[in-house]
Each structure stands twice: as C-alpha cells, then as structure tokens.
PDB file of C-alpha atoms in Angstrom:
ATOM      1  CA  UNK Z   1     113.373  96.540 115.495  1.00  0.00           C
ATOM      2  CA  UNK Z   2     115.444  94.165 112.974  1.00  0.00           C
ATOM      3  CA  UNK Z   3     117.087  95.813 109.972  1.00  0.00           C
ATOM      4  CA  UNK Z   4     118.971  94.991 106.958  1.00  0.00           C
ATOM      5  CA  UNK Z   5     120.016  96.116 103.812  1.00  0.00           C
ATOM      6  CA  UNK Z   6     120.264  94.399 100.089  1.00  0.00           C
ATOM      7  CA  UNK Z   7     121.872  96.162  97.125  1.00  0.00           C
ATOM      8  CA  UNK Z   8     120.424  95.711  94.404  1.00  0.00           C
ATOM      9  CA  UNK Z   9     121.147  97.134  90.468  1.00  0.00           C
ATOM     10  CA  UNK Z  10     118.837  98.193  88.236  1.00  0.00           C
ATOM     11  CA  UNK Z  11     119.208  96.500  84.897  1.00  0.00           C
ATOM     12  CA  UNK Z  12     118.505  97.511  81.634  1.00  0.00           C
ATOM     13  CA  UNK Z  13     115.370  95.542  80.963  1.00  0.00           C
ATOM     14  CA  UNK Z  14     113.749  96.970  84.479  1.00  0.00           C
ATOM     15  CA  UNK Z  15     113.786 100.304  82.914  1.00  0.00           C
ATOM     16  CA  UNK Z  16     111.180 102.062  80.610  1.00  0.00           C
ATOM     17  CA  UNK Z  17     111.133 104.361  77.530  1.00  0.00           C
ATOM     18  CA  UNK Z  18     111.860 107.322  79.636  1.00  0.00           C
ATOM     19  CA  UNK Z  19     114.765 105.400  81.255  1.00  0.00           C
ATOM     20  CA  UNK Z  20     113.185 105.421  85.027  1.00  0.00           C
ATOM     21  CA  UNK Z  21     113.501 101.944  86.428  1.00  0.00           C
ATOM     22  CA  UNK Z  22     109.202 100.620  85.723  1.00  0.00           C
ATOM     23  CA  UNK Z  23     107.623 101.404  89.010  1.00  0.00           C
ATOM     24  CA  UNK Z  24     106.207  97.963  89.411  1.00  0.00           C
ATOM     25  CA  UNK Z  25     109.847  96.471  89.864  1.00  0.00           C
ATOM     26  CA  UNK Z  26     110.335  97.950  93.219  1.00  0.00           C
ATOM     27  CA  UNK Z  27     107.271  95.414  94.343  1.00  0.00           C
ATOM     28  CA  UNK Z  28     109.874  92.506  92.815  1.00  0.00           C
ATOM     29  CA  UNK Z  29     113.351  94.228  94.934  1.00  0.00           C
ATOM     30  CA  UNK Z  30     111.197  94.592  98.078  1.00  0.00           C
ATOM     31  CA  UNK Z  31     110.551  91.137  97.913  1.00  0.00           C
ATOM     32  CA  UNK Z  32     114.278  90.663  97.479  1.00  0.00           C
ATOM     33  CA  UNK Z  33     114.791  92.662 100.688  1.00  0.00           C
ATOM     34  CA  UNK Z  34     112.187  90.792 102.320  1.00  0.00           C
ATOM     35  CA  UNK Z  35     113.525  87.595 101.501  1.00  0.00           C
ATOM     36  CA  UNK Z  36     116.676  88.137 102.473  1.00  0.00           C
ATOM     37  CA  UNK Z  37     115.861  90.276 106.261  1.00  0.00           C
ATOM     38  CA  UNK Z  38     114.311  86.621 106.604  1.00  0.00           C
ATOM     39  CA  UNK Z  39     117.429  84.608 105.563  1.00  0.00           C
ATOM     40  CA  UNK Z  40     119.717  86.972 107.585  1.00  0.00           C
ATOM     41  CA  UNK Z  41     117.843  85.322 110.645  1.00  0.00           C
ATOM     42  CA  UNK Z  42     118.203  81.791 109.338  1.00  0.00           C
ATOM     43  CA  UNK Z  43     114.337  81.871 108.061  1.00  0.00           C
ATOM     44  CA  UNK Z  44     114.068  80.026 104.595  1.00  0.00           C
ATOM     45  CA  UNK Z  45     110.707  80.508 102.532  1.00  0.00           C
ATOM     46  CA  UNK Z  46     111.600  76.966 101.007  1.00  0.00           C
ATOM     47  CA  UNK Z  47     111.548  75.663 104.103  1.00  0.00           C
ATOM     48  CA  UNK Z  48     108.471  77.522 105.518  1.00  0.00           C
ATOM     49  CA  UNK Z  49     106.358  76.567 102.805  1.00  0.00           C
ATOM     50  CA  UNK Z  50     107.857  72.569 103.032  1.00  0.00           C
ATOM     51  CA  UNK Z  51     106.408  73.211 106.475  1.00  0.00           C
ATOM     52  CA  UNK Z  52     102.919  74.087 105.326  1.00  0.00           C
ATOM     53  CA  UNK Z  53     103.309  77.660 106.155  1.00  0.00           C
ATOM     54  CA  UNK Z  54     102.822  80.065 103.856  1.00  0.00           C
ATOM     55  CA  UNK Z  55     103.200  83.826 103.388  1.00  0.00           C
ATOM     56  CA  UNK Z  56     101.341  85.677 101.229  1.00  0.00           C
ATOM     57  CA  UNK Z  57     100.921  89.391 100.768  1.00  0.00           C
ATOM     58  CA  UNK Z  58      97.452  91.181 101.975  1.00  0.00           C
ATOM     59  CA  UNK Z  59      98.820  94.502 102.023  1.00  0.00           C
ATOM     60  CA  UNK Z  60     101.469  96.693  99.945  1.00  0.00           C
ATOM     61  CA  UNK Z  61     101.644 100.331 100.166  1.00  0.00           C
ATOM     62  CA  UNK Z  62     104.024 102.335  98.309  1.00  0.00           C
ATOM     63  CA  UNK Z  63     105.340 106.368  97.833  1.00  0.00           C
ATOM     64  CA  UNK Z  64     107.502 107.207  95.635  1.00  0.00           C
ATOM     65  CA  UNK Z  65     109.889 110.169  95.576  1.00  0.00           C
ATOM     66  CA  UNK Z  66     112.363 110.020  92.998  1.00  0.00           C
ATOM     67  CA  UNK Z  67     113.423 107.510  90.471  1.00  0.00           C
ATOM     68  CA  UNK Z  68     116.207 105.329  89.798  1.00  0.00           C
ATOM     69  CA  UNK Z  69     117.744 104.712  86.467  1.00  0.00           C
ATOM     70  CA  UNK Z  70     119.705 101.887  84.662  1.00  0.00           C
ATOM     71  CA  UNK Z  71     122.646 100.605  86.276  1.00  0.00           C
ATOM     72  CA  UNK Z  72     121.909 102.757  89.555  1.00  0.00           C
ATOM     73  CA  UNK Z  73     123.130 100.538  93.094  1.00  0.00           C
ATOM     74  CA  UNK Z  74     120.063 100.817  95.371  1.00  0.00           C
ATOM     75  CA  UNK Z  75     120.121  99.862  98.776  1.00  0.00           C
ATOM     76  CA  UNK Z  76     116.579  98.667  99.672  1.00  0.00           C
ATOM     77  CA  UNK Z  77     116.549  98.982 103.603  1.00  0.00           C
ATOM     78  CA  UNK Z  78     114.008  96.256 105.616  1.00  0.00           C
ATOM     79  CA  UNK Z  79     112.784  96.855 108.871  1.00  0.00           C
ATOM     80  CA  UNK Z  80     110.882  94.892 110.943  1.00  0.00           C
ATOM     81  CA  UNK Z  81     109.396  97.038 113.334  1.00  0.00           C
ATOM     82  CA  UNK Z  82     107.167  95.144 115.528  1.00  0.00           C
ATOM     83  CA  UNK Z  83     107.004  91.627 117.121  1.00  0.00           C
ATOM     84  CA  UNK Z  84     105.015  89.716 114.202  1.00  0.00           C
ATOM     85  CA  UNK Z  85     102.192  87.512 115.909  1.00  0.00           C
ATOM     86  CA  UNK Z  86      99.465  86.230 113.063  1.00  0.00           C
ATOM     87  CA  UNK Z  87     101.089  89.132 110.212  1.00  0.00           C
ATOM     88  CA  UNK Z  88     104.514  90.400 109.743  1.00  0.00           C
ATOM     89  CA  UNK Z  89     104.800  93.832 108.511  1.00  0.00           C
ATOM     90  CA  UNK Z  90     107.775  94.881 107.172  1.00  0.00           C
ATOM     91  CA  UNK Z  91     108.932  98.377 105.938  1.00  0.00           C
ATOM     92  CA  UNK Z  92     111.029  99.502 102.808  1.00  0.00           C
ATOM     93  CA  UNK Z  93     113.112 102.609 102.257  1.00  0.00           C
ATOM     94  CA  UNK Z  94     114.757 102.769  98.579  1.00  0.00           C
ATOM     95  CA  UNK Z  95     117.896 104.514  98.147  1.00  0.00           C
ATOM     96  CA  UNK Z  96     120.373 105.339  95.856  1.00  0.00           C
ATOM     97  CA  UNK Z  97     123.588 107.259  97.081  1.00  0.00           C
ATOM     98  CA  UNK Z  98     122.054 108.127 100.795  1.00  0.00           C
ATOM     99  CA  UNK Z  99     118.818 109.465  99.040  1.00  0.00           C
ATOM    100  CA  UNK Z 100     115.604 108.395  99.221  1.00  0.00           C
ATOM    101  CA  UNK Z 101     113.939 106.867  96.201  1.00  0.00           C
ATOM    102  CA  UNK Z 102     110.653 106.066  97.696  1.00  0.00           C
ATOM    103  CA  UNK Z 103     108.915 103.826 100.810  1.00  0.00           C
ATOM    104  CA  UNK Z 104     106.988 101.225 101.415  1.00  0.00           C
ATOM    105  CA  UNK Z 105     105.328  98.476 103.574  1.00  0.00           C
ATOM    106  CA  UNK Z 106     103.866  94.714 103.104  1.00  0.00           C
ATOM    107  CA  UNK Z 107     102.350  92.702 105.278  1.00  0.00           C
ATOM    108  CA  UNK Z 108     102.091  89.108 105.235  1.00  0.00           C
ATOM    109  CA  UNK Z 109     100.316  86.507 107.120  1.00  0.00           C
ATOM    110  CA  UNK Z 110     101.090  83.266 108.810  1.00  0.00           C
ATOM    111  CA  UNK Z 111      98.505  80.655 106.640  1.00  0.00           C
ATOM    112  CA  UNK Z 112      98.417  77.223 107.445  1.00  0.00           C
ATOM    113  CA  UNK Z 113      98.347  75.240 103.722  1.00  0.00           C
ATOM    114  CA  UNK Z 114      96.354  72.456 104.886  1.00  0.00           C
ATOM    115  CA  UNK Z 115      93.451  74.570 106.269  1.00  0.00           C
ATOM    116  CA  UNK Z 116      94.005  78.019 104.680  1.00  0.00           C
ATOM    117  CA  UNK Z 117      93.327  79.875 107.944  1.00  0.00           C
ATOM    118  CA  UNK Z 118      95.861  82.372 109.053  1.00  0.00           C
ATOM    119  CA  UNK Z 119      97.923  80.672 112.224  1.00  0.00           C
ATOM    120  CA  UNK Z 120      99.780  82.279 114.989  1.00  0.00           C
ATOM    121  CA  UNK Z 121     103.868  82.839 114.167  1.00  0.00           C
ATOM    122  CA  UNK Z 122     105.320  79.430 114.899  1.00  0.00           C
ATOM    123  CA  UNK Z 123     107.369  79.077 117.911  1.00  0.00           C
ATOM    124  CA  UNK Z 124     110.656  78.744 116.197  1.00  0.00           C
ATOM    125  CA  UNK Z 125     110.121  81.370 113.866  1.00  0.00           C
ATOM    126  CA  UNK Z 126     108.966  83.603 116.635  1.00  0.00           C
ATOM    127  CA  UNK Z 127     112.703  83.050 118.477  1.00  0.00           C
ATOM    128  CA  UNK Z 128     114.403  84.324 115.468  1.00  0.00           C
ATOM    129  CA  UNK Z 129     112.890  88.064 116.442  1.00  0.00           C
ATOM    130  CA  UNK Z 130     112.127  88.258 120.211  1.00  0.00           C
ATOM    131  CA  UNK Z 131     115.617  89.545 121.133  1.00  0.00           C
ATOM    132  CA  UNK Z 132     115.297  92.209 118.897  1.00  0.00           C
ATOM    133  CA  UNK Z 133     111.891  93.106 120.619  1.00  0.00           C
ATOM    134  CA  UNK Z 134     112.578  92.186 124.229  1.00  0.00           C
ATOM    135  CA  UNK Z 135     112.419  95.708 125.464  1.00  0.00           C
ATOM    136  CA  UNK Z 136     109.107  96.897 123.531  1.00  0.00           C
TER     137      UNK Z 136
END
C-alpha cells in the first residue's frame, strides 16, 4: 500500500449559504491528493499525457460524514491499495483535526491517446509502486 497526505484549506468561496464547504469540492481536493500521491513518486500528469497516456476517471464513489467549514485545514489521506495494472484505484479519507469528514475512491485508467483503448500500466510507471506491493 502507498500513502500520503495533502493539507488542504477550505476557502471562503468553496463554501455555501449554510457555511459547509459545497460537497462537490471534495471531487476537486481528491484530485489534489491524487495528483500529488503521484508526484510524491516522481509521476507527473504533464508528462504522462506528453507521453500519450492519459488518465481519466470511470469511477468516483463518495460518503460523507461530517462537514468542513471555511478556513478548516483538512488532511485528505491517498492510498493506493493495490498494484495498478490497466486502472489505478485510489482511496480518500477527509479529515479535519483526526476526524473523519467523509471517504472516497476513483479509479482511473491507463488510455493510450492515439488509439483511445485502455493500455496496460507502462513499465516505468509500474516501478514507481512495485516495492510498495512486493509482498502482496
């Protein structure tokens, strides 16, 4: 499993009348999270997609538990749970203070641009994860 965690603070504009940060944000900060699990392994979406690869969403669950409110610090935790292959899933836990906010999950898949097929992980990519799934 590969984890990391992104702090991120809710501003003003994210929030709604009742002053609950909108729920449709969180789909925005778990892309943050996402973005960054990928960068902390020296994965680059730029570069990715200058590659021809591309990663797009075809699956986004969400539960939410509590909310958070303008100027909170969440932590939005990002777990990569299994060896990714054609998809990547990763998993989302919210939290503000050690509580949970809410969870969630995305998963992406590997598309080759050119022929807009899903592909197998590339090989280099693939490297970035296998020691942290050498024992599964």
């Amino acid at each position: 499993m590969y984890v990391t965690e992104t702090k991120i603070r809710v501003r003003y504009s994210e929030t709604d009348r009742m002053g609950y940060c909108y729920y449709g944000n969180y789909a925005q900060f778990y892309e943050v999270a996402r973005v960054e699990c990928l960068r902390s392994l020296g994965i680059s979406y730029r570069n990715l997609e200058d590659q021809g690869i591309l990663l797009p969403v075809v699956d986004f669950n969400v539960q939410y538990k509590k909310p958070a409110f303008y100027d909170d610090e969440i932590i939005v935790k990002c777990e990569v749970r299994e060896m990714p292959n054609v998809k990547i899933r990763f998993d989302y836990e919210c939290l503000r203070n050690g509580e949970t906010l809410n969870f969630a999950s995305t998963t992406l898949v590997f598309l080759d641009k050119i022929k807009n097929k899903p592909m197998k992980i590339p090989v280099e990519i693939a490297s970035k994860f296998e020691s942290y799934f050498r024992d599964k």
